[in-house]
XYZ file of C-alpha atoms in Angstrom:
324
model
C -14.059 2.180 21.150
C -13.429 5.701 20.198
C -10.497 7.980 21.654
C -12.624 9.511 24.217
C -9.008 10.964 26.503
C -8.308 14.714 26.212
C -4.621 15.566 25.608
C -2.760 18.752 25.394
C 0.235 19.344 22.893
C 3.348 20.384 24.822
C 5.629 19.952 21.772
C 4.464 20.357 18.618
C 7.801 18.964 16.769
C 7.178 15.781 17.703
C 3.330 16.004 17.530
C 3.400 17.163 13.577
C 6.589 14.621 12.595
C 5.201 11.441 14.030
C 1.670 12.514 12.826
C 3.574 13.344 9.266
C 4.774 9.721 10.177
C 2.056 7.829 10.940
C 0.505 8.880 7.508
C 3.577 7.397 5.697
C 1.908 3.772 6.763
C -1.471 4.581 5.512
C -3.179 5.022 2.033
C -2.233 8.580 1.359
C 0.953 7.119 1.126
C 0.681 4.407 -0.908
C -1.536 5.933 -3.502
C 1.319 8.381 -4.212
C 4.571 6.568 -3.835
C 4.398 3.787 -5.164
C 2.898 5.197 -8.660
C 5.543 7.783 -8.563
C 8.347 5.371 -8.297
C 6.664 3.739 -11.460
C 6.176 7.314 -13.074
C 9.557 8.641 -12.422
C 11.981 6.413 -11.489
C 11.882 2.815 -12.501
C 9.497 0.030 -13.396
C 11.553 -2.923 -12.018
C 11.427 -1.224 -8.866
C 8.303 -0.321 -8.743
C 7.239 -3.938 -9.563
C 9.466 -5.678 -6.423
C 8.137 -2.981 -3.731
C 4.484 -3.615 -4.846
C 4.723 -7.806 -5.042
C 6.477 -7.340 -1.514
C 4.520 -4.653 0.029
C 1.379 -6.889 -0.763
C 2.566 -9.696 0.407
C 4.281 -8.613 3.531
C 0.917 -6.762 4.503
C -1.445 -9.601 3.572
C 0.676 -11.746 6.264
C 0.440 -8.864 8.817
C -3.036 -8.495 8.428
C -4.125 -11.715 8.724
C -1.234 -12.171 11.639
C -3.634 -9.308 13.824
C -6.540 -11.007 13.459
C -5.435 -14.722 14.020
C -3.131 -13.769 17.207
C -5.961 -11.544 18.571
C -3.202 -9.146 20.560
C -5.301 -6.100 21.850
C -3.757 -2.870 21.519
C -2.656 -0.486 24.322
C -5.293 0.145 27.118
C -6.509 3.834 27.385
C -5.823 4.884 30.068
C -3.279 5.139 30.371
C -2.062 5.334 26.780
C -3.300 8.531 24.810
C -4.644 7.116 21.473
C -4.405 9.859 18.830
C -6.746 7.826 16.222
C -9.672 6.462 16.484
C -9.983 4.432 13.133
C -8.014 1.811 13.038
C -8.534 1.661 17.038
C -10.771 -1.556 16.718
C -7.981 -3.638 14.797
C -5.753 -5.778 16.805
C -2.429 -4.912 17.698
C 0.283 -7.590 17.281
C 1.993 -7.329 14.344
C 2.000 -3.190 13.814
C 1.346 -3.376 9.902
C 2.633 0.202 9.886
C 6.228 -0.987 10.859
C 5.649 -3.904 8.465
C 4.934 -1.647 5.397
C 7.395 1.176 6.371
C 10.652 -1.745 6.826
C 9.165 -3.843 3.518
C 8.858 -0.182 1.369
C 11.802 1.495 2.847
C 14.588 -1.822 2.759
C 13.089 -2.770 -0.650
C 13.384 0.170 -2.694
C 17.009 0.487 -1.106
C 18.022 -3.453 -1.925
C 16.052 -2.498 -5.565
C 18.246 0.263 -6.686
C 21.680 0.138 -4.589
C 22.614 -2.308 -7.681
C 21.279 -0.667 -10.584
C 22.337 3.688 -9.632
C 25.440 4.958 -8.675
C 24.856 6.608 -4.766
C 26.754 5.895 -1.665
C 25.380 2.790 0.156
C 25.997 4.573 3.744
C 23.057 6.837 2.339
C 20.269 4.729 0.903
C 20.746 1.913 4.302
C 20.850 5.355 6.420
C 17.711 6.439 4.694
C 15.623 3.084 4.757
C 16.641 2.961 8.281
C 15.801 6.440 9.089
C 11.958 6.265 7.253
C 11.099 2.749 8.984
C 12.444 4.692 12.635
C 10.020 7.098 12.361
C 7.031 5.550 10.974
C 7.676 3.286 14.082
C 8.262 5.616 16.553
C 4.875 7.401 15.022
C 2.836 4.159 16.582
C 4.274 4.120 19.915
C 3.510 8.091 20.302
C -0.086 7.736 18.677
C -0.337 5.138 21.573
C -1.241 2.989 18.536
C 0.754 -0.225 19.434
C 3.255 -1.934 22.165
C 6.837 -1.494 21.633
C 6.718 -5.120 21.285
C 4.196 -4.482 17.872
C 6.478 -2.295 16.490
C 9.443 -4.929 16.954
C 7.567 -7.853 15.961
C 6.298 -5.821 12.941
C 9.303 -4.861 11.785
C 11.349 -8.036 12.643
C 8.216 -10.129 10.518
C 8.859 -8.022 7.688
C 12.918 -8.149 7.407
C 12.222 -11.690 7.595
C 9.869 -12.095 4.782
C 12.600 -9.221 3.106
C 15.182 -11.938 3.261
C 12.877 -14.817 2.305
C 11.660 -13.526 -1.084
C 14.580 -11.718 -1.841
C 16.103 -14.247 -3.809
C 12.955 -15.112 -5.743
C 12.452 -11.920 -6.646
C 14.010 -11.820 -10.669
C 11.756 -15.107 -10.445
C 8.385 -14.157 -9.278
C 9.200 -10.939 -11.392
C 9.856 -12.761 -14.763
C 6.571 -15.203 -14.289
C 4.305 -11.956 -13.405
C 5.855 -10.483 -16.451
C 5.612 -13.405 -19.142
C 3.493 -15.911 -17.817
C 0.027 -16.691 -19.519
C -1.256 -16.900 -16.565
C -0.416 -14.233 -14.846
C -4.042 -12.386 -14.849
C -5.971 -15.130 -13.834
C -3.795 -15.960 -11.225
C -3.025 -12.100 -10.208
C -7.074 -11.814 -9.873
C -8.073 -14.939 -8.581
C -5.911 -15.871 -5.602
C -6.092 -12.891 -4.096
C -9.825 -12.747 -4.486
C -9.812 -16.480 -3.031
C -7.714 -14.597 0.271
C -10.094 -12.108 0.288
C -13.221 -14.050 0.754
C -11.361 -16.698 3.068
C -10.352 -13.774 5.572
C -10.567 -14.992 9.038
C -13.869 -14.395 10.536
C -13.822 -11.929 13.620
C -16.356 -11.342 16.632
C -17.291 -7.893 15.463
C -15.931 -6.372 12.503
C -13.023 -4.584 12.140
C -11.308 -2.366 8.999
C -8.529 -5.333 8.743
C -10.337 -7.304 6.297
C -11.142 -4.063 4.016
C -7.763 -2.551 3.976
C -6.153 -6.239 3.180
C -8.962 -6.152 -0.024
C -7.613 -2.240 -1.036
C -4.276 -3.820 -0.982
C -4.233 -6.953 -2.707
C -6.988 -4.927 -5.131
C -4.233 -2.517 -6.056
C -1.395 -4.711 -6.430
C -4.041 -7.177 -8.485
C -4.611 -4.207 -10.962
C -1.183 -3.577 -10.725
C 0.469 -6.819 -11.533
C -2.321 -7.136 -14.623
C -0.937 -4.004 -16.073
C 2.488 -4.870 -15.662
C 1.522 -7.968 -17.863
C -0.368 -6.373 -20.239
C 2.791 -3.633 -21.059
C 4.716 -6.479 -21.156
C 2.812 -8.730 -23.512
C 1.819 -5.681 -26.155
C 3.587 -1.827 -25.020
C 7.646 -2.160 -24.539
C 9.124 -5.249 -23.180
C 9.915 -5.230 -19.381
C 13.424 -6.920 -20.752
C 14.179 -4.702 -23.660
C 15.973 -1.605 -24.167
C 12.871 0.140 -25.152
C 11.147 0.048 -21.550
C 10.565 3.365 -20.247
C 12.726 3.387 -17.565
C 13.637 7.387 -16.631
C 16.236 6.859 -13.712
C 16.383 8.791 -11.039
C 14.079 12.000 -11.706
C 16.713 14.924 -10.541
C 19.140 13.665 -12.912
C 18.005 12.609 -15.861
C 14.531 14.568 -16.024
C 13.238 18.368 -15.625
C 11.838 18.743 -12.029
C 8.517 20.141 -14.158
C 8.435 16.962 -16.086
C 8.262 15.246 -13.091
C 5.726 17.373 -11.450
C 4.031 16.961 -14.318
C 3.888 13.301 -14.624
C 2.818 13.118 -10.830
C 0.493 15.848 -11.084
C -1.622 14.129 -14.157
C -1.185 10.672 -12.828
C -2.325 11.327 -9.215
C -5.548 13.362 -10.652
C -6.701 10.209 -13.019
C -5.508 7.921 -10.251
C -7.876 9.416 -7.566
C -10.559 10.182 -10.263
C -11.229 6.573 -11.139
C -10.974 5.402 -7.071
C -14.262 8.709 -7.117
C -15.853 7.110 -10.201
C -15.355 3.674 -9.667
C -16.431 3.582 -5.416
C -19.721 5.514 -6.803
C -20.347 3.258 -9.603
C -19.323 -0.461 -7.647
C -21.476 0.913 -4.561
C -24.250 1.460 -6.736
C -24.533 -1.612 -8.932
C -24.259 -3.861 -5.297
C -26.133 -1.236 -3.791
C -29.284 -2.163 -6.191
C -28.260 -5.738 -5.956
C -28.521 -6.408 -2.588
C -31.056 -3.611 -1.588
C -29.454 -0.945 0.444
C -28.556 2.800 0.413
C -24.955 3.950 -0.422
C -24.795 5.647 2.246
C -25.350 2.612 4.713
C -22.144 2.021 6.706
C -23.359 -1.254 8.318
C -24.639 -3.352 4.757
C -20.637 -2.012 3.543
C -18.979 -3.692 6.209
C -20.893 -6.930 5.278
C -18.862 -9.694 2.850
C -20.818 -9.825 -0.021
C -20.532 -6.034 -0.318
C -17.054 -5.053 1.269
C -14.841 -7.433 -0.700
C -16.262 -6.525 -4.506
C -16.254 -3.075 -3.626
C -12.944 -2.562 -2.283
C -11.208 -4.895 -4.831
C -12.842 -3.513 -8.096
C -12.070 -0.330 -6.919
C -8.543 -0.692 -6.220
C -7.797 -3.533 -8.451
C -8.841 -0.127 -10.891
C -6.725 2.176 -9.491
C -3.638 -0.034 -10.099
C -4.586 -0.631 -13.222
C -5.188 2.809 -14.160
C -1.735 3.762 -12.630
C 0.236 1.320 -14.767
C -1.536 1.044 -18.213
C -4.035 4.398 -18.372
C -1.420 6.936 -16.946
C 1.438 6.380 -18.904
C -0.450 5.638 -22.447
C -1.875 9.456 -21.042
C 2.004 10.434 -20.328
C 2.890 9.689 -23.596
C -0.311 11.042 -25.451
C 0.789 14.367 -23.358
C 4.451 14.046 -24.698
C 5.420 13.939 -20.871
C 7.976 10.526 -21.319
């Protein structure tokens, strides 16, 4: 069902922020962030808010589609997308991602930079507020989606917490770790509860667990043969405003983000192609995407390539630039 409801904007504040909000849940987001934070601030960091941003949102995902919660009827409710309109409701994965991103970056760095701790809690509280707040005015999700989403994911928060030097070390040093970093999440991929009709829940949970795949392999692979994750030689800059240029740091984002979106152009072209010949259908047909045997290679080659890219392409780039 498409928003089909006219609306008029009596206060454009609130319209723009929770709109600016909203987006802070969604790809755009993602694709930036998170390979900033490994550009620019710290790799440990970066490494914890990826394994629990992927894991929290695999859960929420397949939470929506196993509970089978509808979202808010319209009418009444104004619905200000229309995308992610046919995915179930219960848990919001947008307050999910914003309280796993948000508490974990704070919980990763309180210990290792000096700032006041009033601040960075003030500040993970304040981002997860408004990315939830940004569902109930989108008329997106119940205010008992945006709870449940957000309580789900401070659970999981304090559930993995203590594993996290653990799962971090193995990821890091095990021999394993790409086979395993491929594999099971391919295995979750193609296991993804069956629906009635289809639904984008299945192909954002393969972007995700794609990206953190490529991701977690390049992690390894600096680890095994670049600088040691546990030596002093890791490139670990710190916060950027202190201990870098603000051009440096534009200009690490700026390269990064251009070869990060250029291989998700090349790579969507080239995947949707070769299964395009393979299983006899134009690129441009929506319908034979959607389907299994096409969604799940395409969306995980893809991203699993953008994470990779991010971690292992952009910084051997960053350093052939003379940009570390």
């Amino acid at each position: 069902q498409g928003c089909t409801q006219k609306y008029i904007v009596k206060n454009y504040f609130y319209y723009y922020l929770f709109k600016f909000s909203t987006a802070l849940g969604e790809e755009i987001f993602y694709i930036t962030f998170l390979p900033f934070t490994y550009w620019n601030i710290d790799h440990s960091v970066s490494r914890r808010m990826i394994i629990v941003w992927s894991i929290v949102m695999y859960i929420g995902q397949v939470s929506k589609d196993i509970l089978k919660w509808p979202r808010p009827l319209s009418p009444p409710v104004v619905k200000l997308e229309m995308r992610t309109n046919a995915e179930y409701g219960m848990p919001s994965t947008h307050a999910m991602a914003a309280t796993a991103i948000s508490f974990s970056f704070f919980i990763a760095t309180m210990n290792q930079y000096k700032y006041p701790f009033e601040l960075g809690l003030v500040a993970a509280f304040v981002f997860s507020t408004l990315v939830c707040l940004s569902r109930l005015y989108t008329g997106m999700h119940t205010v008992l989606d945006v709870i449940g989403g957000a309580l789900i994911s401070a659970v999981l928060l304090v559930l993995l917490y203590p594993a996290w030097d653990t799962i971090d070390h193995l990821l890091l040093t095990s021999p394993f770790c790409p086979l395993f970093s491929i594999v099971v999440p391919l295995v979750l991929c193609y296991n993804y509860p069956k629906l009635d009709y289809y639904s984008p829940t299945r192909g954002d949970t393969t972007t995700i667990l794609g990206a953190a795949a490529g991701a977690t392999v390049g992690f390894w692979l600096n680890n095994q043969y670049a600088a040691s994750a546990y030596s002093g030689k890791s490139v670990q800059p710190g916060f950027p405003l202190i201990s870098s240029t603000v051009v440096f740091v534009l200009a690490r984002f700026s390269v990064g983000i251009v070869v990060v979106l250029l291989t998700r152009w090349v790579m969507k072209s080239v995947v949707l192609g070769v299964l395009g010949h393979r299983y006899k259908f134009p690129i441009r047909d929506l319908e034979a995407r959607r389907r299994l045997e096409v969604e799940v290679p395409y969306k995980f080659v893809t991203y699993s390539s953008v994470g990779f890219t991010a971690t292992v392409i952009v910084p051997l780039l960053h350093e052939l630039l003379g940009l570390l």
